[in-house]
Amino acid sequence: MEGCSLLCGSTSLPTSLPLLLHYPVKFLTPFKPSKCFSRRTLTCIKPHPIPISSSLHPTTATQETVEASEIESQYVEIGYISSVHGLQGEVRVKPSTDFPELRFSEPGKRWLKQQLLGREIIQEVELLEGRGHHGQKSWIVKFSNVDKVEQAQQLVGSTILVLDEDRPELEEGDFYARDLAGMRVMLKETGEPVGTVVNVFDVGGNDLLQVKLDSSLEKIDKNGNLKSEAPLVWIPFVEAIVPHVDLNAREMIITPPKGLLELNVRSDERSKKERRQLEWKERKKFQKQLIAAKKKLCEMEQKHVFDGLRHGEKAQRNLLADQILDVNSQLLQVALQTIETPSERWQFSKFLTAFDTEKTKDVFKVSKGCLDSEGVKPTISKIAERRSALVSSGKVANILVIEGDMLKTSDSEGTDSLIQRLVEMENCHTTPLILICPDNTIETFQNLMSNNDYFGFDPEKVWILEEEKLPVVNSSPGENKKHKILMKSPWEILQTPVGSGGVISLLSSHNILESLAAMGVEYIEISSVDQRHIGGENLLGLVDSSEAHVGIKTFNGIDGVDNDFYLVFSINFLTQLTKRASKLTFHALLRSNQHVEMADKEWVDITPSSHNSYEFRSSIYSCLEGCSLDKVCVMEIVD
C-alpha cells in the first residue's frame, strides 16, 4: 500500500495489540495526540515509507504495502478495483498510494492479485491510461484487452500491484515502514537497548512506532497466575524523539520524554467488561462525593457556585466539579464565623508573654554565636545528641512548608532554599518527608524530587501536598445575610491560601498521621523552608528531654511570622490537634478581587473600585490557643 489508511488488508495484528488499543496514547507536554485510534480495529500491518517530521505536529506519511508471503514480497500494493465504470471496460480504483499519478496515469506493466477457485493468483496486466475521479477519491483506469463491462466485472475486488524494485526514491529523512520494521531501538543518552520495532502505523497524524521492549513484564492472568510477557509501547516517529535512523546498521536512536516508554503498558489482563465496571464504580464514587459537597454548600446557601455546571464544555464542567469537591466546607464555616461573630484576634506575642511570666526557667536561650562556634556548651551538646538519636532511629518526620513568595522569583532561586534544606538533612532514608506546596506547583516539585532521586529520601515515605485554600467571599452580605463565594470564572472558584495554619487541616484530611504512627514516628518537625536563623534543629532534643508536647523556636523574643517558623510537635499531640482542626483561629482580611457574577442569565465581569471581599488567613501558632503551658518549651535564639 502506498497511501491509504492502515485499516485494510489481510495480515492480522498480534493478539496482544487490541488490549493496548483500548487506551489512547497520551503524550507528555508538548506532545499532543493526533486522532484517537484506540477505538479502531486494525486488521493489517501495512508497511509504508515515512518521513521523519522535524516538528511535533502531525504529518502525513508516504505509504506502501508489501505482501507477507515469500512470493508476494516482491510486489507492492497500490490499490484495489472497487467497481466497473461505464460500458467500455474501465474500472474504478481506490488508491492505497501516495503516488497515484505515477501509478495510475503512466502506462506500463501492473499485476493483479485475485482469488480464483480458492487460490490466490497474481497475473500481469498492461495499464493503458488512467484519470483521477477526485470527487470520489478514486481513479478510473483502462487495462489492455479489457473492452467490455463483463470483462471488467471479473476484475472487481482485485488488488493492483507493482514490483517492489520500482518503489520511488525517497527524499533524505524519509523511510519506508518496511525498512523500519525489525530495527533495534537504543537510548541516545546511555546507549542502552530499548527494544525492537514491530510495526509502524499511520493514525492520521504523527506516525507511531510500535516497539516491543526487551525487558519482560510480570503480569497476572485471570486465574491469578504470574507470567512474563514483553510489553509493547508506542513511540511517535518525529525527529525530536527519533533523531537518528541508521538503515545500514538496522538501528535507531531515541530520546523519549520521561515516562513515555511506560505508557500503555498494562499490568493486568482484566477484561474490557471488568475495566468498564471499574470505571463505572469510580464515576459513581465521584458523583456521590460531588452530591455530598453540593448538599453542604446548599446548606450554606451557596447554590450560585453550581451555575457553571450548566454551561461550558465538558472539561470546564469537570474543572468546577473538582473544585467543588476540594472546598473544605467545614473549615469555610469556621472561617465565616470570623466575620459573623468578630472577636479579639488571638496573638502569639501574648502567648509568649504569658509563657515568659509563668515558665521563665523553661525558656532555653541560645546565642547564635554559641551555635556557630566550636566551643558548644555541654548542655547544648547533649540536646544535639538526643536529637541525632531520634532522627537516626526513624522516630522523626519533617514537614517543610514552601511559601508561594519563594516562587515569585526565578524557578531556580525559588527552589534553591528547598534543595539546600533537603541536601543538609540527615538520615534521609529513614526520615518521612511531607512537602506543602503552593497552588498548582505539585507537578513542579514532584519532578524536582524524582529527577534528583528524592535527595536520598525513601519515595514510599514522601508526601507532596498542595497548600490548604479557602474560597474568597464578598464583604457585603446579601438579603439572606450570607457572604457569597466569589467565582473567578463560571468554572473556577476564587480561592486564596489559608497560610501556615492550613498544615493542621491538611494532615487531618489526608490521614498521614496514621501512616506515620505506624512507622514508629514520635515527633514531627514543621518549618518554613526559608529559615533566617540556625539552631532550630536542636529544638527536637529539648522537647524530648523536657517531655513536652510542643517546642517553639523564637528570635530575640519576637514572635515568629508565617514565612519563618520552626515548631516541634509530639505525634500524639498533633493527632489531637487534627481532630479539632475546626477550632483553628482565622483572620478575615479585606481585599479587592475581580470576579464574575451571573446577571440576567449572562456572566458579567466585576472590577471593584474598593475593597469588596474577605480572604481568610490562619497562622500555625493559632493551634496553641488554649494549650497548657506546662507542655510547651521555647528555644529563644538571641544575638
XYZ file of N, CA and C in Angstrom, residues 366-496:
393
model
N 19.631 30.514 73.573
C 20.859 30.113 72.898
C 21.305 31.265 72.017
N 22.590 31.609 72.098
C 23.102 32.688 71.250
C 23.533 32.132 69.907
N 23.355 32.922 68.884
C 23.787 32.496 67.556
C 25.284 32.272 67.528
N 26.018 33.096 68.260
C 27.465 32.940 68.301
C 27.871 31.611 68.887
N 27.149 31.177 69.909
C 27.453 29.883 70.532
C 27.190 28.744 69.569
N 26.109 28.872 68.826
C 25.768 27.809 67.872
C 26.768 27.750 66.739
N 27.309 28.923 66.360
C 28.252 28.970 65.250
C 29.651 28.525 65.658
N 29.972 28.663 66.921
C 31.335 28.400 67.361
C 31.558 26.921 67.624
N 32.831 26.576 67.726
C 33.178 25.185 68.006
C 33.022 24.866 69.486
N 33.110 25.872 70.346
C 33.011 25.612 71.778
C 31.571 25.539 72.239
N 30.873 24.492 71.866
C 29.457 24.334 72.213
C 29.339 23.914 73.670
N 28.389 24.516 74.370
C 28.190 24.179 75.771
C 27.767 22.721 75.918
N 28.127 22.082 77.039
C 27.763 20.666 77.244
C 26.265 20.422 77.163
N 25.467 21.361 77.702
C 24.008 21.188 77.684
C 23.508 21.113 76.249
N 23.992 22.012 75.403
C 23.589 22.020 74.000
C 24.045 20.739 73.313
N 25.250 20.284 73.656
C 25.783 19.066 73.048
C 24.887 17.871 73.352
N 24.423 17.756 74.600
C 23.556 16.631 74.978
C 22.221 16.693 74.233
N 21.700 17.902 74.075
C 20.439 18.067 73.343
C 20.607 17.635 71.891
N 21.733 18.035 71.298
C 22.000 17.672 69.906
C 22.143 16.158 69.764
N 22.805 15.521 70.749
C 22.960 14.064 70.706
C 21.609 13.374 70.806
N 20.738 13.923 71.643
C 19.402 13.340 71.792
C 18.621 13.430 70.490
N 18.723 14.576 69.855
C 18.044 14.736 68.564
C 18.597 13.761 67.537
N 19.907 13.641 67.464
C 20.545 12.753 66.493
C 20.083 11.313 66.669
N 19.937 10.887 67.917
C 19.493 9.516 68.192
C 18.056 9.298 67.714
N 17.210 10.289 67.925
C 15.813 10.174 67.486
C 15.724 10.111 65.963
N 16.492 10.969 65.286
C 16.439 11.013 63.823
C 16.966 9.722 63.222
N 18.099 9.248 63.714
C 18.714 8.046 63.148
C 17.864 6.802 63.344
N 17.012 6.807 64.369
C 16.150 5.647 64.622
C 14.797 5.764 63.931
N 14.615 6.801 63.090
C 13.384 6.940 62.314
C 12.187 7.382 63.114
N 12.412 8.074 64.223
C 11.299 8.491 65.084
C 10.855 9.928 64.821
N 11.423 10.549 63.776
C 11.120 11.945 63.479
C 10.699 12.090 62.019
N 9.625 12.829 61.772
C 9.193 13.170 60.412
C 9.336 14.672 60.227
N 9.524 15.100 58.988
C 9.698 16.520 58.679
C 8.595 17.018 57.763
N 8.035 18.167 58.098
C 7.085 18.859 57.222
C 7.720 20.182 56.821
N 7.960 20.347 55.536
C 8.526 21.586 55.017
C 7.445 22.342 54.260
N 7.216 23.588 54.635
C 6.185 24.417 54.009
C 6.865 25.371 53.031
N 6.533 25.223 51.760
C 7.123 26.053 50.704
C 6.201 27.249 50.462
N 6.702 28.426 50.761
C 5.878 29.624 50.619
C 5.767 30.033 49.157
N 4.603 30.550 48.789
C 4.384 30.997 47.414
C 5.315 32.122 47.010
N 5.742 32.947 47.988
C 6.645 34.065 47.673
C 7.979 33.573 47.134
N 8.368 32.343 47.526
C 9.629 31.793 47.028
C 9.623 31.671 45.518
N 8.452 31.364 44.970
C 8.354 31.069 43.546
C 8.087 32.312 42.711
N 7.985 33.471 43.332
C 7.779 34.693 42.566
C 9.076 35.153 41.918
N 10.192 34.618 42.418
C 11.467 34.867 41.764
C 11.623 33.839 40.655
N 12.825 33.699 40.116
C 13.029 32.696 39.074
C 12.867 31.311 39.663
N 12.595 30.337 38.807
C 12.381 28.976 39.270
C 13.579 28.455 40.044
N 14.800 28.766 39.560
C 15.995 28.254 40.231
C 16.143 28.869 41.615
N 15.935 30.183 41.711
C 16.043 30.842 43.008
C 14.955 30.361 43.951
N 13.791 30.090 43.402
C 12.660 29.679 44.230
C 12.833 28.320 44.850
N 13.663 27.470 44.270
C 13.852 26.110 44.803
C 15.208 25.925 45.468
N 16.083 26.935 45.401
C 17.409 26.802 45.998
C 17.335 26.512 47.492
N 16.491 27.257 48.204
C 16.386 27.068 49.652
C 15.897 25.671 49.986
N 14.913 25.189 49.218
C 14.407 23.841 49.454
C 15.493 22.801 49.211
N 16.193 22.923 48.096
C 17.247 21.959 47.773
C 18.313 21.955 48.863
N 18.682 23.148 49.338
C 19.701 23.230 50.386
C 19.228 22.519 51.646
N 17.971 22.736 52.028
C 17.440 22.067 53.229
C 17.436 20.554 53.053
N 17.010 20.088 51.881
C 16.929 18.645 51.652
C 18.306 18.002 51.657
N 19.279 18.686 51.055
C 20.636 18.143 50.994
C 21.260 18.066 52.385
N 20.960 19.055 53.236
C 21.572 19.115 54.561
C 20.910 18.180 55.570
N 19.725 17.671 55.265
C 19.020 16.835 56.231
C 19.721 15.493 56.407
N 19.795 15.038 57.661
C 20.498 13.802 57.983
C 19.552 12.604 57.913
N 20.150 11.428 57.721
C 19.399 10.167 57.742
C 18.137 10.224 56.895
N 18.292 10.729 55.661
C 17.134 10.915 54.781
C 16.386 9.604 54.537
N 17.118 8.511 54.433
C 16.489 7.239 54.065
C 15.526 6.736 55.140
N 15.665 7.227 56.392
C 14.764 6.787 57.458
C 13.734 7.844 57.823
N 13.885 9.057 57.289
C 13.028 10.178 57.695
C 11.849 10.372 56.737
N 10.617 10.224 57.208
C 9.459 10.565 56.369
C 9.437 12.072 56.104
N 8.993 12.450 54.911
C 9.005 13.860 54.498
C 7.663 14.238 53.899
N 7.130 15.382 54.338
C 5.906 15.932 53.749
C 6.234 17.330 53.240
N 6.010 17.559 51.947
C 6.200 18.889 51.358
C 4.841 19.526 51.143
N 4.665 20.742 51.637
C 3.433 21.504 51.416
C 3.747 22.562 50.365
N 3.130 22.443 49.182
C 3.481 23.283 48.032
C 2.399 24.311 47.728
N 2.790 25.427 47.119
C 1.804 26.414 46.675
C 0.874 25.850 45.609
N -0.184 26.565 45.361
C -1.198 26.161 44.384
C -0.586 25.917 43.007
N -0.979 24.808 42.379
C -0.587 24.452 41.008
C 0.916 24.218 40.837
N 1.601 23.805 41.895
C 3.042 23.544 41.773
C 3.406 22.107 42.147
N 2.429 21.272 42.409
C 2.734 19.901 42.825
C 3.593 19.200 41.777
N 3.220 19.325 40.508
C 3.978 18.646 39.453
C 5.422 19.141 39.418
N 5.620 20.442 39.649
C 6.971 21.005 39.651
C 7.841 20.331 40.705
N 7.304 20.188 41.907
C 8.099 19.624 42.998
C 8.172 18.100 42.918
N 7.167 17.480 42.326
C 7.270 16.040 42.075
C 8.422 15.753 41.118
N 8.527 16.578 40.075
C 9.626 16.405 39.115
C 10.971 16.701 39.768
N 11.005 17.745 40.599
C 12.252 18.083 41.288
C 12.726 16.903 42.130
N 11.814 16.277 42.846
C 12.194 15.144 43.710
C 12.613 13.937 42.882
N 11.793 13.563 41.895
C 12.087 12.361 41.114
C 13.356 12.526 40.277
N 13.596 13.731 39.759
C 14.790 13.963 38.936
C 16.076 13.974 39.750
N 15.952 14.099 41.073
C 17.124 14.104 41.944
C 17.128 12.906 42.894
N 16.491 11.810 42.441
C 16.443 10.579 43.236
C 15.953 10.837 44.648
N 15.018 11.759 44.765
C 14.371 12.090 46.040
C 15.378 12.538 47.109
N 16.549 12.994 46.661
C 17.582 13.511 47.558
C 17.925 12.511 48.672
N 17.795 11.237 48.356
C 18.137 10.198 49.330
C 16.970 9.750 50.184
N 15.812 10.422 50.100
C 14.634 10.009 50.865
C 14.008 8.770 50.223
N 13.330 8.000 51.036
C 12.594 6.843 50.540
C 11.316 7.342 49.874
N 11.130 7.115 48.555
C 9.922 7.617 47.875
C 8.616 7.154 48.519
N 8.656 5.993 49.186
C 7.449 5.491 49.846
C 7.112 6.300 51.091
N 8.057 7.121 51.542
C 7.835 7.905 52.751
C 7.791 9.404 52.447
N 7.497 9.743 51.203
C 7.428 11.152 50.804
C 6.001 11.480 50.356
N 5.435 12.538 50.928
C 4.128 13.049 50.512
C 4.310 14.473 49.997
N 3.681 14.787 48.887
C 3.713 16.149 48.347
C 2.267 16.625 48.249
N 1.918 17.609 49.065
C 0.540 18.084 49.167
C 0.448 19.537 48.729
N -0.718 19.886 48.220
C -0.964 21.284 47.864
C -1.516 22.012 49.073
N -1.089 23.256 49.265
C -1.481 24.037 50.432
C -3.008 24.142 50.557
N -3.470 24.277 51.772
C -4.904 24.431 52.027
C -5.364 25.790 51.521
N -6.493 25.808 50.824
C -7.069 27.055 50.317
C -8.515 27.156 50.792
N -9.003 28.379 50.826
C -10.414 28.622 51.126
C -10.973 29.621 50.120
N -12.249 29.490 49.771
C -12.865 30.444 48.844
C -12.857 31.864 49.407
N -12.799 32.826 48.497
C -12.941 34.239 48.850
C -14.428 34.568 48.835
N -14.903 35.339 49.805
C -16.323 35.694 49.870
C -16.479 37.203 49.768
N -17.672 37.637 49.333
C -17.899 39.087 49.227
C -18.016 39.710 50.612
N -17.659 40.966 50.701
C -17.671 41.643 52.001
C -19.049 42.173 52.371
N -19.931 42.267 51.373
C -21.287 42.775 51.635
C -22.272 41.616 51.580
N -22.823 41.207 52.708
C -23.767 40.091 52.696
C -25.038 40.429 51.940
N -25.672 39.416 51.364
C -26.904 39.613 50.603
C -28.116 39.686 51.497
N -29.293 39.510 50.855
C -30.547 39.620 51.593
C -30.641 38.578 52.706
N -30.043 37.410 52.472
C -30.092 36.361 53.499
C -28.975 36.515 54.527
N -28.259 37.666 54.451
C -27.162 37.967 55.365
C -26.035 36.945 55.270
N -25.885 36.349 54.088
C -24.821 35.387 53.847
C -23.769 36.011 52.928
N -22.532 35.707 53.201
C -21.439 36.173 52.343
C -21.224 35.149 51.238
N -21.412 35.583 49.990
C -21.353 34.671 48.848
C -19.921 34.380 48.422
N -19.696 33.118 48.063
C -18.420 32.728 47.484
C -18.281 33.409 46.124
N -17.133 33.986 45.845
C -16.898 34.650 44.569
C -16.327 33.662 43.556
N -16.702 33.875 42.287
C -16.253 33.000 41.208
C -15.215 33.729 40.352
N -14.075 33.090 40.154
C -13.037 33.644 39.301
C -13.456 33.606 37.843
N -14.153 32.551 37.468
C -14.774 32.389 36.151
C -15.997 31.515 36.381
N -16.833 31.307 35.369
C -18.002 30.440 35.586
C -17.625 29.039 36.066
N -16.359 28.636 35.854
C -15.957 27.255 36.185
C -14.803 27.206 37.177
N -14.511 28.364 37.817
C -13.431 28.385 38.796
C -13.865 29.194 40.016
N -13.645 28.599 41.186
C -13.921 29.298 42.436
C -12.721 30.166 42.782
N -12.949 31.402 43.159
C -11.862 32.288 43.570
C -11.398 31.853 44.962
N -10.158 31.384 45.047
C -9.638 30.867 46.312
C -8.269 31.474 46.608
N -7.915 31.525 47.882
C -6.593 32.008 48.302
C -6.048 31.073 49.376
